[in-house]
Tab-separated table of C-alpha atoms and ligand atoms in Angstrom:
chain	number	residue	atom	x	y	z
A	1	MET	CA	100.657	70.775	-8.828
A	2	ALA	CA	100.766	70.080	-12.578
A	3	LYS	CA	103.533	71.082	-14.301
A	4	PHE	CA	103.135	73.754	-16.805
A	5	VAL	CA	104.097	72.609	-20.993
A	6	PRO	CA	105.380	74.723	-22.104
A	7	VAL	CA	103.633	74.896	-25.518
A	8	ASP	CA	105.359	75.423	-29.520
A	9	PRO	CA	106.080	78.529	-30.298
A	10	PHE	CA	103.042	80.573	-31.920
A	11	ASP	CA	101.948	83.892	-33.482
A	12	LEU	CA	98.363	85.028	-32.116
A	13	VAL	CA	96.433	87.063	-34.043
A	14	ILE	CA	93.422	89.235	-31.453
A	15	PHE	CA	90.340	90.487	-34.192
A	16	GLY	CA	89.213	93.109	-30.688
A	17	GLY	CA	93.012	93.802	-29.213
A	18	THR	CA	91.559	96.488	-27.686
A	19	GLY	CA	88.081	95.609	-26.651
A	20	ASP	CA	86.857	94.849	-23.091
A	21	LEU	CA	87.495	90.764	-23.661
A	22	ALA	CA	90.671	90.995	-24.968
A	23	LYS	CA	91.136	94.018	-21.605
A	24	ARG	CA	89.923	91.915	-18.668
A	25	LYS	CA	90.519	88.260	-20.470
A	26	LEU	CA	92.645	88.250	-22.733
A	27	LEU	CA	95.414	89.348	-22.398
A	28	PRO	CA	95.479	89.185	-18.183
A	29	SER	CA	95.313	85.358	-19.032
A	30	LEU	CA	98.564	85.645	-21.354
A	31	TYR	CA	101.254	87.953	-19.283
A	32	HIS	CA	99.182	85.141	-16.868
A	33	ARG	CA	101.219	81.984	-19.165
A	34	HIS	CA	104.069	84.724	-19.572
A	35	ARG	CA	104.929	84.580	-16.148
A	36	ASP	CA	104.737	80.740	-15.969
A	37	GLY	CA	106.862	81.021	-18.921
A	38	GLN	CA	105.438	79.113	-20.952
A	39	PHE	CA	105.848	80.280	-24.144
A	40	SER	CA	109.758	80.407	-25.862
A	41	GLU	CA	111.359	83.217	-26.700
A	42	ASP	CA	110.215	84.294	-30.045
A	43	SER	CA	106.409	84.040	-29.266
A	44	ARG	CA	104.204	87.015	-29.961
A	45	ILE	CA	101.016	88.101	-29.339
A	46	ILE	CA	99.153	90.170	-32.595
A	47	ALA	CA	95.678	92.805	-31.655
A	48	VAL	CA	94.499	94.227	-34.412
A	49	SER	CA	91.672	96.485	-34.338
A	50	ARG	CA	90.529	99.448	-36.374
A	51	GLY	CA	91.902	102.255	-34.430
A	52	GLU	CA	95.063	104.010	-34.917
A	53	LEU	CA	97.715	103.727	-32.497
A	54	SER	CA	100.840	103.383	-32.067
A	55	GLN	CA	102.386	100.486	-30.880
A	56	ASP	CA	103.699	102.439	-27.049
A	57	GLU	CA	100.098	104.156	-26.976
A	58	PHE	CA	98.920	100.606	-27.516
A	59	ARG	CA	102.009	98.655	-24.080
A	60	GLY	CA	100.087	101.794	-22.423
A	61	LEU	CA	96.777	100.873	-23.043
A	62	VAL	CA	97.434	96.871	-22.124
A	63	ARG	CA	99.593	98.433	-19.201
A	64	ASP	CA	97.339	100.059	-17.783
A	65	ALA	CA	94.506	96.370	-18.567
A	66	LEU	CA	97.069	94.463	-16.229
A	67	GLN	CA	97.007	96.891	-13.929
A	68	ASN	CA	93.049	97.376	-14.102
A	69	TYR	CA	92.145	93.198	-13.962
A	70	LEU	CA	95.601	91.369	-12.436
A	71	HIS	CA	94.917	90.282	-8.997
A	72	GLU	CA	96.569	92.545	-6.233
A	73	GLY	CA	100.997	91.643	-6.232
A	74	GLU	CA	100.245	89.687	-10.079
A	75	PHE	CA	101.961	92.977	-11.627
A	76	ASP	CA	105.598	92.419	-12.206
A	77	GLU	CA	107.468	95.458	-14.325
A	78	ASP	CA	110.420	92.910	-14.840
A	79	ALA	CA	106.897	90.298	-15.887
A	80	TRP	CA	105.700	92.947	-18.013
A	81	SER	CA	109.045	94.500	-19.893
A	82	GLU	CA	109.601	90.328	-20.475
A	83	PHE	CA	105.625	90.376	-21.486
A	84	SER	CA	105.425	93.833	-23.033
A	85	SER	CA	108.151	93.014	-26.234
A	86	ARG	CA	105.834	90.171	-27.338
A	87	LEU	CA	103.703	92.323	-27.856
A	88	HIS	CA	102.814	94.604	-31.664
A	89	TYR	CA	99.576	96.430	-32.550
A	90	HIS	CA	97.985	96.709	-36.786
A	91	GLU	CA	95.233	98.412	-37.537
A	92	GLN	CA	93.196	96.881	-39.628
A	93	ASP	CA	89.394	97.628	-41.084
A	94	VAL	CA	88.695	93.288	-40.919
A	95	MET	CA	84.556	94.522	-43.269
A	96	SER	CA	87.192	95.313	-45.653
A	97	ALA	CA	89.376	93.584	-47.795
A	98	MET	CA	91.911	95.954	-48.678
A	99	GLY	CA	95.000	97.625	-46.688
A	100	TRP	CA	96.226	93.543	-45.154
A	101	GLU	CA	99.851	94.046	-46.115
A	102	GLY	CA	101.144	95.155	-43.586
A	103	LEU	CA	99.821	92.223	-40.723
A	104	GLN	CA	100.976	90.158	-43.780
A	105	LYS	CA	104.057	90.718	-43.872
A	106	PHE	CA	104.326	91.417	-40.288
A	107	LEU	CA	103.659	87.560	-40.712
A	108	ASP	CA	105.216	86.905	-43.283
A	109	ASP	CA	108.737	85.271	-41.437
A	110	SER	CA	106.965	83.429	-39.514
A	111	HIS	CA	105.197	80.486	-40.917
A	112	GLU	CA	107.230	78.034	-39.139
A	113	ARG	CA	105.387	79.149	-35.656
A	114	ILE	CA	101.572	78.737	-35.134
A	115	ARG	CA	99.541	81.280	-36.134
A	116	VAL	CA	96.265	81.554	-34.650
A	117	PHE	CA	93.948	83.439	-35.061
A	118	TYR	CA	90.961	84.981	-32.189
A	119	LEU	CA	87.598	86.504	-32.839
A	120	ALA	CA	87.247	88.625	-29.978
A	121	MET	CA	84.268	90.374	-31.967
A	122	SER	CA	80.762	91.231	-32.145
A	123	PRO	CA	79.562	87.666	-34.239
A	124	SER	CA	78.693	89.538	-37.335
A	125	LEU	CA	81.532	89.775	-38.244
A	126	PHE	CA	82.531	86.384	-37.910
A	127	GLY	CA	82.490	85.786	-41.335
A	128	VAL	CA	83.919	88.312	-43.582
A	129	THR	CA	86.798	88.285	-40.990
A	130	ALA	CA	87.619	84.660	-42.155
A	131	ARG	CA	87.494	85.257	-45.497
A	132	ASN	CA	89.184	88.337	-45.329
A	133	ILE	CA	92.163	87.202	-43.361
A	134	THR	CA	92.278	83.387	-45.752
A	135	GLU	CA	91.545	85.941	-48.674
A	136	ALA	CA	94.894	88.296	-47.745
A	137	GLY	CA	96.739	84.601	-47.659
A	138	LEU	CA	97.563	85.139	-43.628
A	139	ALA	CA	95.959	81.061	-42.676
A	140	ASP	CA	97.544	77.341	-43.673
A	141	LYS	CA	96.426	74.658	-43.118
A	142	ARG	CA	98.214	74.849	-39.571
A	143	SER	CA	96.248	77.410	-38.435
A	144	ARG	CA	93.528	78.184	-35.954
A	145	ILE	CA	90.673	79.975	-35.552
A	146	VAL	CA	88.989	80.678	-32.795
A	147	LEU	CA	85.734	81.970	-32.642
A	148	GLU	CA	84.316	84.245	-28.946
A	149	LYS	CA	80.227	82.872	-27.732
A	150	PRO	CA	78.080	83.941	-28.859
A	151	VAL	CA	77.892	81.975	-32.477
A	152	GLY	CA	74.195	83.053	-33.348
A	153	SER	CA	71.540	84.595	-31.936
A	154	ASP	CA	69.452	81.628	-33.142
A	155	LEU	CA	69.861	77.945	-35.147
A	156	ASP	CA	69.669	80.070	-38.843
A	157	SER	CA	71.805	82.684	-37.256
A	158	ALA	CA	74.815	80.346	-36.253
A	159	ARG	CA	74.133	77.796	-39.449
A	160	ASP	CA	75.410	80.643	-41.310
A	161	ILE	CA	78.155	82.133	-39.233
A	162	ASN	CA	79.550	78.153	-39.750
A	163	ASN	CA	78.688	78.043	-43.238
A	164	GLN	CA	80.783	80.910	-43.121
A	165	VAL	CA	83.906	80.386	-41.013
A	166	GLY	CA	83.117	76.038	-42.657
A	167	ALA	CA	83.534	77.924	-46.094
A	168	VAL	CA	87.524	78.935	-45.090
A	169	PHE	CA	88.697	76.914	-42.406
A	170	ASP	CA	88.475	73.526	-41.932
A	171	GLU	CA	86.351	72.398	-38.929
A	172	GLU	CA	89.067	71.413	-36.591
A	173	GLN	CA	91.353	73.941	-37.430
A	174	ILE	CA	87.963	76.063	-35.859
A	175	TYR	CA	87.884	76.347	-32.025
A	176	ARG	CA	84.235	77.248	-30.356
A	177	ILE	CA	85.212	78.887	-27.047
A	178	ASP	CA	83.142	78.640	-23.539
A	179	HIS	CA	84.565	79.753	-20.775
A	180	TYR	CA	83.025	77.506	-18.376
A	181	LEU	CA	85.141	74.751	-20.002
A	182	GLY	CA	88.447	75.905	-19.299
A	183	LYS	CA	87.600	76.169	-15.535
A	184	GLU	CA	88.676	74.027	-13.167
A	185	THR	CA	85.234	72.897	-11.609
A	186	VAL	CA	83.581	72.309	-14.558
A	187	GLN	CA	87.345	70.110	-15.720
A	188	ASN	CA	86.434	68.688	-12.279
A	189	LEU	CA	83.036	67.101	-13.142
A	190	SER	CA	84.705	64.612	-15.366
A	191	ALA	CA	87.160	63.322	-12.981
A	192	LEU	CA	84.446	62.907	-10.529
A	193	ARG	CA	82.112	61.216	-12.349
A	194	PHE	CA	84.684	59.082	-14.362
A	195	ALA	CA	87.149	58.695	-11.670
A	196	ASN	CA	86.198	57.090	-9.073
A	197	SER	CA	83.762	54.205	-8.936
A	198	LEU	CA	81.392	55.235	-6.611
A	199	PHE	CA	79.277	57.601	-8.637
A	200	GLU	CA	78.531	55.822	-11.625
A	201	PRO	CA	76.220	52.795	-10.624
A	202	LEU	CA	74.175	55.308	-8.561
A	203	TRP	CA	73.773	57.866	-12.360
A	204	ARG	CA	70.847	57.041	-13.233
A	205	ARG	CA	67.389	57.774	-12.491
A	206	GLY	CA	66.611	54.979	-10.124
A	207	ALA	CA	68.936	56.117	-7.285
A	208	ILE	CA	68.462	60.123	-8.506
A	209	ASP	CA	64.989	62.064	-7.852
A	210	HIS	CA	66.108	65.323	-9.695
A	211	VAL	CA	69.266	67.404	-10.648
A	212	GLN	CA	69.508	71.482	-10.144
A	213	ILE	CA	72.345	73.451	-11.641
A	214	SER	CA	72.262	77.066	-10.525
A	215	VAL	CA	74.251	80.053	-11.996
A	216	ALA	CA	73.820	82.615	-10.735
A	217	GLU	CA	75.422	86.382	-10.118
A	218	HIS	CA	74.341	89.228	-8.433
A	219	ILE	CA	75.823	91.659	-10.759
A	220	GLY	CA	73.591	93.089	-13.294
A	221	VAL	CA	73.917	94.002	-17.450
A	222	GLY	CA	76.353	96.307	-16.898
A	223	ASN	CA	77.089	98.507	-19.457
A	224	ARG	CA	75.809	96.066	-21.714
A	225	ALA	CA	71.990	96.629	-21.335
A	226	GLU	CA	71.914	97.579	-24.649
A	227	PHE	CA	72.903	94.021	-25.844
A	228	TYR	CA	70.799	92.703	-23.820
A	229	SER	CA	67.881	93.397	-24.239
A	230	ARG	CA	67.637	91.696	-27.661
A	231	THR	CA	70.006	89.067	-26.391
A	232	GLY	CA	68.676	87.937	-22.801
A	233	ALA	CA	69.624	85.299	-20.284
A	234	LEU	CA	68.291	81.923	-22.124
A	235	ARG	CA	69.847	83.077	-24.816
A	236	ASP	CA	73.435	84.741	-22.792
A	237	MET	CA	73.567	81.551	-20.156
A	238	VAL	CA	71.351	78.150	-21.027
A	239	GLN	CA	72.341	78.142	-24.592
A	240	ASN	CA	75.481	77.693	-23.564
A	241	HIS	CA	76.790	77.308	-20.622
A	242	MET	CA	74.122	75.168	-19.340
A	243	LEU	CA	73.573	72.933	-21.225
A	244	GLN	CA	77.775	72.444	-21.767
A	245	LEU	CA	76.757	72.035	-17.312
A	246	LEU	CA	74.003	69.802	-17.844
A	247	CYS	CA	75.744	67.755	-20.420
A	248	LEU	CA	78.725	67.314	-18.907
A	249	VAL	CA	76.388	66.019	-15.688
A	250	ALA	CA	73.780	63.918	-17.834
A	251	MET	CA	76.402	62.277	-20.868
A	252	GLU	CA	77.274	58.477	-20.924
A	253	PRO	CA	81.257	58.167	-19.465
A	254	PRO	CA	83.015	58.591	-23.191
A	255	THR	CA	85.325	55.796	-23.781
A	256	SER	CA	88.646	58.557	-23.402
A	257	MET	CA	88.714	61.405	-23.395
A	258	ASP	CA	90.119	62.099	-26.441
A	259	HIS	CA	87.458	64.961	-27.786
A	260	ASP	CA	85.254	63.254	-30.365
A	261	ASP	CA	84.269	60.589	-28.328
A	262	VAL	CA	83.236	63.157	-25.231
A	263	ARG	CA	81.961	64.765	-27.755
A	264	ASN	CA	79.575	62.759	-29.592
A	265	GLU	CA	78.246	62.046	-25.985
A	266	LYS	CA	77.519	65.911	-25.065
A	267	ILE	CA	75.547	65.763	-28.269
A	268	LYS	CA	73.045	62.764	-28.084
A	269	VAL	CA	72.184	64.553	-24.716
A	270	LEU	CA	71.175	67.544	-26.665
A	271	LYS	CA	68.964	65.803	-28.974
A	272	ALA	CA	67.990	63.252	-26.212
A	273	LEU	CA	66.710	66.238	-24.073
A	274	ARG	CA	62.761	66.907	-24.686
A	275	PRO	CA	60.976	69.897	-26.721
A	276	ILE	CA	59.471	72.911	-25.056
A	277	THR	CA	56.758	73.294	-26.522
A	278	SER	CA	53.333	75.812	-26.885
A	279	GLU	CA	51.795	73.020	-24.273
A	280	ASN	CA	54.030	72.881	-21.745
A	281	VAL	CA	56.447	76.380	-21.776
A	282	LYS	CA	54.346	78.506	-19.264
A	283	ARG	CA	54.421	74.492	-16.233
A	284	VAL	CA	58.093	74.384	-16.950
A	285	THR	CA	59.184	77.805	-18.020
A	286	VAL	CA	59.958	80.880	-15.755
A	287	ARG	CA	61.368	84.421	-17.301
A	288	GLY	CA	62.304	86.394	-14.709
A	289	GLN	CA	63.197	90.503	-14.446
A	290	TYR	CA	65.449	92.570	-11.932
A	291	LYS	CA	63.504	95.077	-10.583
A	292	ALA	CA	65.025	98.247	-8.067
A	293	GLY	CA	65.771	96.151	-4.728
A	294	ALA	CA	69.063	95.401	-2.626
A	295	ILE	CA	72.361	94.315	-3.264
A	296	LYS	CA	74.335	93.465	0.313
A	297	GLY	CA	73.138	96.188	1.585
A	298	GLU	CA	73.098	98.586	-1.114
A	299	ALA	CA	70.991	99.575	-3.224
A	300	VAL	CA	70.825	98.873	-7.057
A	301	PRO	CA	68.095	100.276	-10.004
A	302	GLY	CA	66.188	97.904	-11.711
A	303	TYR	CA	67.051	96.984	-15.405
A	304	ALA	CA	64.671	98.629	-16.949
A	305	GLN	CA	65.939	102.246	-15.561
A	306	GLU	CA	69.721	100.750	-16.895
A	307	LEU	CA	68.219	100.517	-19.576
A	308	THR	CA	67.030	104.185	-20.147
A	309	ASP	CA	70.748	105.694	-18.081
A	310	GLN	CA	72.371	103.886	-21.155
A	311	ASN	CA	70.227	106.475	-23.172
A	312	SER	CA	69.564	103.129	-24.889
A	313	ASP	CA	66.605	102.679	-27.883
A	314	GLU	CA	65.763	98.786	-27.410
A	315	SER	CA	62.706	97.931	-25.458
A	316	GLY	CA	63.646	96.141	-22.660
A	317	THR	CA	59.765	95.434	-20.895
A	318	ASN	CA	60.447	91.792	-23.209
A	319	THR	CA	63.670	90.925	-21.853
A	320	GLU	CA	64.355	87.800	-18.963
A	321	THR	CA	67.390	88.719	-16.938
A	322	PHE	CA	66.047	85.192	-15.226
A	323	VAL	CA	65.423	81.490	-16.759
A	324	ALA	CA	64.576	78.968	-14.859
A	325	ILE	CA	63.492	75.935	-17.002
A	326	LYS	CA	62.644	71.741	-15.461
A	327	ALA	CA	64.083	69.955	-18.046
A	328	GLU	CA	63.401	66.654	-19.662
A	329	ILE	CA	65.884	64.372	-20.991
A	330	ASP	CA	64.531	61.697	-22.332
A	331	ASN	CA	67.247	57.988	-23.043
A	332	TRP	CA	67.485	55.667	-20.696
A	333	ARG	CA	69.079	56.812	-18.696
A	334	TRP	CA	66.944	59.954	-16.935
A	335	SER	CA	63.750	60.395	-17.911
A	336	GLY	CA	61.636	61.128	-15.657
A	337	THR	CA	64.208	62.174	-13.264
A	338	PRO	CA	63.806	66.277	-13.922
A	339	PHE	CA	67.362	68.897	-14.607
A	340	TYR	CA	66.205	72.158	-13.318
A	341	LEU	CA	68.247	74.945	-14.277
A	342	ARG	CA	68.621	78.331	-12.659
A	343	THR	CA	70.713	81.955	-14.466
A	344	GLY	CA	69.844	85.523	-13.197
A	345	LYS	CA	71.374	88.141	-12.612
A	346	ARG	CA	70.690	90.784	-9.704
A	347	LEU	CA	70.617	87.222	-7.016
A	348	ALA	CA	71.164	87.279	-3.618
A	349	THR	CA	75.044	86.034	-4.672
A	350	LYS	CA	77.591	84.946	-7.010
A	351	THR	CA	77.516	81.205	-7.542
A	352	SER	CA	77.444	78.424	-9.844
A	353	GLU	CA	76.801	75.388	-8.305
A	354	ILE	CA	75.612	70.863	-9.024
A	355	VAL	CA	73.194	69.614	-6.428
A	356	ILE	CA	72.594	65.943	-6.994
A	357	GLN	CA	69.475	65.207	-4.583
A	358	PHE	CA	69.490	61.305	-4.806
A	359	ARG	CA	66.366	59.481	-3.011
A	360	PRO	CA	65.345	58.405	-0.219
A	361	VAL	CA	66.195	55.245	1.203
A	362	ALA	CA	63.798	52.334	0.892
A	363	HIS	CA	62.341	51.919	3.878
A	364	SER	CA	63.164	52.472	6.926
A	365	ILE	CA	64.631	50.851	9.567
A	366	PHE	CA	64.630	53.523	12.211
A	367	ASP	CA	61.981	54.095	15.155
A	368	GLU	CA	60.049	57.692	14.401
A	369	SER	CA	61.598	58.980	17.206
A	370	ALA	CA	65.379	58.130	15.858
A	371	GLY	CA	63.943	61.460	13.699
A	372	GLU	CA	64.001	61.691	10.082
A	373	VAL	CA	66.098	59.378	7.313
A	374	VAL	CA	67.541	62.227	4.273
A	375	ALA	CA	67.694	61.145	0.610
A	376	ASN	CA	71.798	61.996	0.247
A	377	ARG	CA	72.978	64.865	-1.610
A	378	LEU	CA	76.073	66.131	-3.665
A	379	THR	CA	76.428	69.111	-4.051
A	380	ILE	CA	78.943	70.553	-7.024
A	381	ARG	CA	80.875	73.906	-5.888
A	382	LEU	CA	81.992	75.237	-9.107
A	383	GLN	CA	83.031	78.663	-8.768
A	384	PRO	CA	82.988	80.165	-5.211
A	385	ASN	CA	84.652	78.195	-2.331
A	386	GLU	CA	85.583	75.223	-5.302
A	387	GLY	CA	84.845	71.803	-3.867
A	388	VAL	CA	82.175	68.722	-3.365
A	389	ASN	CA	80.029	67.738	-0.167
A	390	LEU	CA	77.669	65.531	0.120
A	391	THR	CA	75.416	64.813	2.814
A	392	MET	CA	75.459	61.246	5.354
A	393	MET	CA	73.320	60.135	7.809
A	394	SER	CA	74.988	59.284	11.697
A	395	LYS	CA	73.451	58.421	14.457
A	396	GLU	CA	74.398	61.621	17.055
A	397	PRO	CA	76.413	60.169	19.232
A	398	GLY	CA	75.482	60.221	23.168
A	399	PRO	CA	74.328	57.797	25.592
A	400	GLY	CA	70.393	58.864	24.597
A	401	GLY	CA	67.949	56.900	21.914
A	402	PHE	CA	68.761	56.441	18.679
A	403	LYS	CA	68.994	59.883	16.564
A	404	LEU	CA	69.590	60.508	13.235
A	405	LYS	CA	71.548	63.546	12.208
A	406	SER	CA	72.673	64.733	8.357
A	407	LEU	CA	76.244	66.379	7.842
A	408	PRO	CA	77.873	67.305	5.322
A	409	LEU	CA	81.576	64.709	3.870
A	410	ASN	CA	82.907	68.087	2.948
A	411	LEU	CA	86.024	68.357	-0.049
A	412	SER	CA	87.327	71.838	-0.469
A	413	PHE	CA	89.875	72.418	-2.983
A	414	SER	CA	91.221	75.629	-1.738
A	415	GLU	CA	92.440	73.515	1.360
A	416	ALA	CA	93.252	70.851	-1.122
A	417	PHE	CA	95.298	72.886	-3.743
A	418	PRO	CA	96.285	75.945	-2.017
A	419	LEU	CA	97.579	77.241	-5.260
A	420	ARG	CA	96.214	80.392	-7.576
A	421	TYR	CA	93.392	78.359	-9.710
A	422	PRO	CA	94.018	79.876	-13.656
A	423	ASP	CA	91.119	81.483	-15.235
A	424	ALA	CA	89.226	79.716	-17.845
A	425	TYR	CA	90.968	81.623	-20.838
A	426	GLU	CA	94.130	80.768	-19.458
A	427	ARG	CA	93.624	76.816	-19.619
A	428	LEU	CA	91.391	78.309	-23.602
A	429	LEU	CA	94.763	80.022	-25.326
A	430	MET	CA	97.240	77.229	-24.394
A	431	GLU	CA	94.936	74.960	-26.021
A	432	VAL	CA	94.248	76.145	-28.352
A	433	LEU	CA	98.146	76.662	-29.008
A	434	ARG	CA	98.648	73.255	-28.160
A	435	GLY	CA	95.782	71.797	-31.044
A	436	ASN	CA	93.257	70.080	-28.364
A	437	PRO	CA	89.870	70.845	-29.842
A	438	ALA	CA	88.276	69.142	-26.904
A	439	LEU	CA	87.375	72.006	-24.449
A	440	PHE	CA	85.683	73.505	-27.281
A	441	MET	CA	81.837	73.948	-29.287
A	442	ARG	CA	81.725	71.077	-32.210
A	443	ARG	CA	79.490	72.771	-35.263
A	444	ASP	CA	77.259	69.744	-34.702
A	445	GLU	CA	77.013	71.531	-30.793
A	446	VAL	CA	76.378	74.524	-31.175
A	447	GLU	CA	73.069	74.219	-33.987
A	448	SER	CA	71.812	70.873	-30.889
A	449	ALA	CA	71.511	73.320	-28.289
A	450	TRP	CA	70.545	76.431	-30.659
A	451	THR	CA	67.857	74.291	-31.818
A	452	TRP	CA	66.366	73.333	-27.981
A	453	ILE	CA	66.843	76.483	-27.281
A	454	ASP	CA	64.255	77.843	-30.476
A	455	GLN	CA	61.621	76.518	-29.245
A	456	ILE	CA	61.856	77.966	-26.659
A	457	ILE	CA	61.732	80.812	-27.414
A	458	ASP	CA	58.815	80.529	-30.248
A	459	ALA	CA	57.141	78.909	-27.814
A	460	TRP	CA	57.854	82.205	-25.593
A	461	ASP	CA	56.503	83.267	-28.220
A	462	SER	CA	53.323	82.701	-29.518
A	463	THR	CA	52.606	83.018	-25.922
A	464	SER	CA	53.377	85.660	-25.304
A	465	GLN	CA	55.140	84.615	-22.305
A	466	LYS	CA	56.503	88.344	-20.028
A	467	PRO	CA	59.219	87.877	-17.672
A	468	ASP	CA	58.020	88.186	-14.147
A	469	ALA	CA	59.307	90.133	-12.143
A	470	TYR	CA	62.425	89.882	-9.403
A	471	LEU	CA	63.530	91.944	-6.690
A	472	ALA	CA	67.324	92.491	-7.319
A	473	GLY	CA	68.714	91.178	-4.520
A	474	SER	CA	66.517	87.935	-4.528
A	475	TRP	CA	66.437	83.917	-5.804
A	476	GLY	CA	64.525	85.578	-8.272
A	477	PRO	CA	60.895	85.865	-9.185
A	478	VAL	CA	58.174	83.834	-7.230
A	479	GLU	CA	57.556	81.669	-9.897
A	480	ALA	CA	60.634	79.732	-10.343
A	481	ALA	CA	59.904	78.303	-6.496
A	482	LEU	CA	56.574	77.582	-7.959
A	483	LEU	CA	58.386	75.569	-10.910
A	484	LEU	CA	59.973	72.971	-8.141
A	485	ASP	CA	57.089	73.215	-5.461
A	486	ARG	CA	54.101	71.235	-8.238
A	487	ASP	CA	56.617	68.720	-8.016
A	488	GLN	CA	56.947	68.846	-4.146
A	489	ARG	CA	60.389	70.141	-4.170
A	490	GLU	CA	62.628	73.550	-3.736
A	491	TRP	CA	65.984	75.123	-4.507
A	492	PHE	CA	68.487	73.685	-2.498
A	493	ASP	CA	69.962	77.812	-1.467
A	494	PRO	CA	72.950	77.513	-2.249
A	495	GLU	CA	74.487	80.049	0.881
A	496	THR	CA	73.627	76.619	3.357
A	497	SER	CA	74.160	73.874	0.527
B	1	LIG	C1	79.467	84.775	-19.921
B	1	LIG	C2	77.462	86.164	-19.964
B	1	LIG	O1	79.573	84.297	-20.499
B	1	LIG	O2	79.291	84.847	-18.742
B	1	LIG	C3	77.562	87.540	-19.399
B	1	LIG	O3	78.084	87.035	-21.532
B	1	LIG	C4	77.980	86.647	-18.010
B	1	LIG	O4	76.751	88.053	-19.339
B	1	LIG	C5	79.187	85.570	-17.927
B	1	LIG	O5	78.588	88.008	-17.122
B	1	LIG	C6	79.285	85.289	-16.372
B	1	LIG	O6	81.420	84.312	-16.113
B	1	LIG	P1	81.468	84.088	-14.855
B	1	LIG	O7	82.619	83.075	-15.807
B	1	LIG	O8	81.580	85.051	-13.991
B	1	LIG	O9	80.298	82.990	-14.112
């Protein structure tokens, strides 16, 4: 197992420090890193929010969150007692330029420590918060600022945020999070592609028929119906997570793992994505919205009902909770090899995987009686059951005739490395503290992704493409199957691949 490398002393200031993300992800992740001894004694975690809370009340809130969100057996009284002494709370309205003295004074004695500002809040507050932080004199050239996704809701708003934050922090100080980049198995994609000589000669149009990237969730929109109705699956999942996965599969080998080498290659892929316009949008995209159905035998309401239940004023009729896209990359490596993307909520199961479908053999030398020669398929399972599966043709043993059979060559990471998989946020937080931006999105990356996504949204608007209904617990609308059927292909069932 990789050794824990301690990080230098830090002050991590979390704006939105009592919010959902902080409670569900950030604080549990920090607790784990603390428990593994990665923090120096004097490192501090400072939550900032508008609420009036005493230090004890805040620590009580964190304790409850850890007990709620850590897995069984992970909460430990001794570790908690040490961890809680790192926790501090400050009340501050980030919109106001006034009242920053308390935080100023608290941080003032600590210029030796790395200072990180984590903005776990609505993107509409990123600009004003960044400005107020710097005007209050809290940041210097060594400070870093972390922006949670989404950075904007379209290209214009993303540019606006990037300009506002960029006016007070240098690009090297800005860490834009896409938590998929912190997942172990997503990182493993680089190992698979660039630490094995086997795949690279085949990693191209001549050998690969098509690629499928599926990110399926069985949860619905939960208590986020209102936010979701303004966002939809395209903005929530494709603009960031799905496009990052596509880039990691499709990019040219970077010269090194250096952050700019990798990001320069990803950008080239984003720029080579064929635009989707009102001419072809109906042919290459599918929008879906779940209606009532059943997940694992349990009845669940439809999306429209959830919106009503949450007394939302928003109309969700035009919001997609599912998207499927046939993406084409116009470059020498991938021309003619489509990448099919699909993601959705309330699907049959939770799974994320990438399937590389190789082309069939050029010519079969076997008699018909040997059976079909099935083309090889590489499946990279990102979650759950992380691993890699390669189907291979073999001869069925036995004295009878010559029979062929497709068999899996299956690598399970949980069997190879029987240990706890750290949450993506644990790695990402440590990378910010170490000052390594490789796993974060550069400004031009975010903006290029929005450029492609905005065209799809415009095309949906101009052609009035409405979401097709699908049953909760299914694999999305029938139109998603037809998308591949038109190309004489089909989605692989994640449960059996
Ligand atoms: C978030 C989306 O970025 O990713 C959520 O906003 C989604 O809607 C989540 O549920 C999925 O992340 P994971 O790590 O559970 O696959």
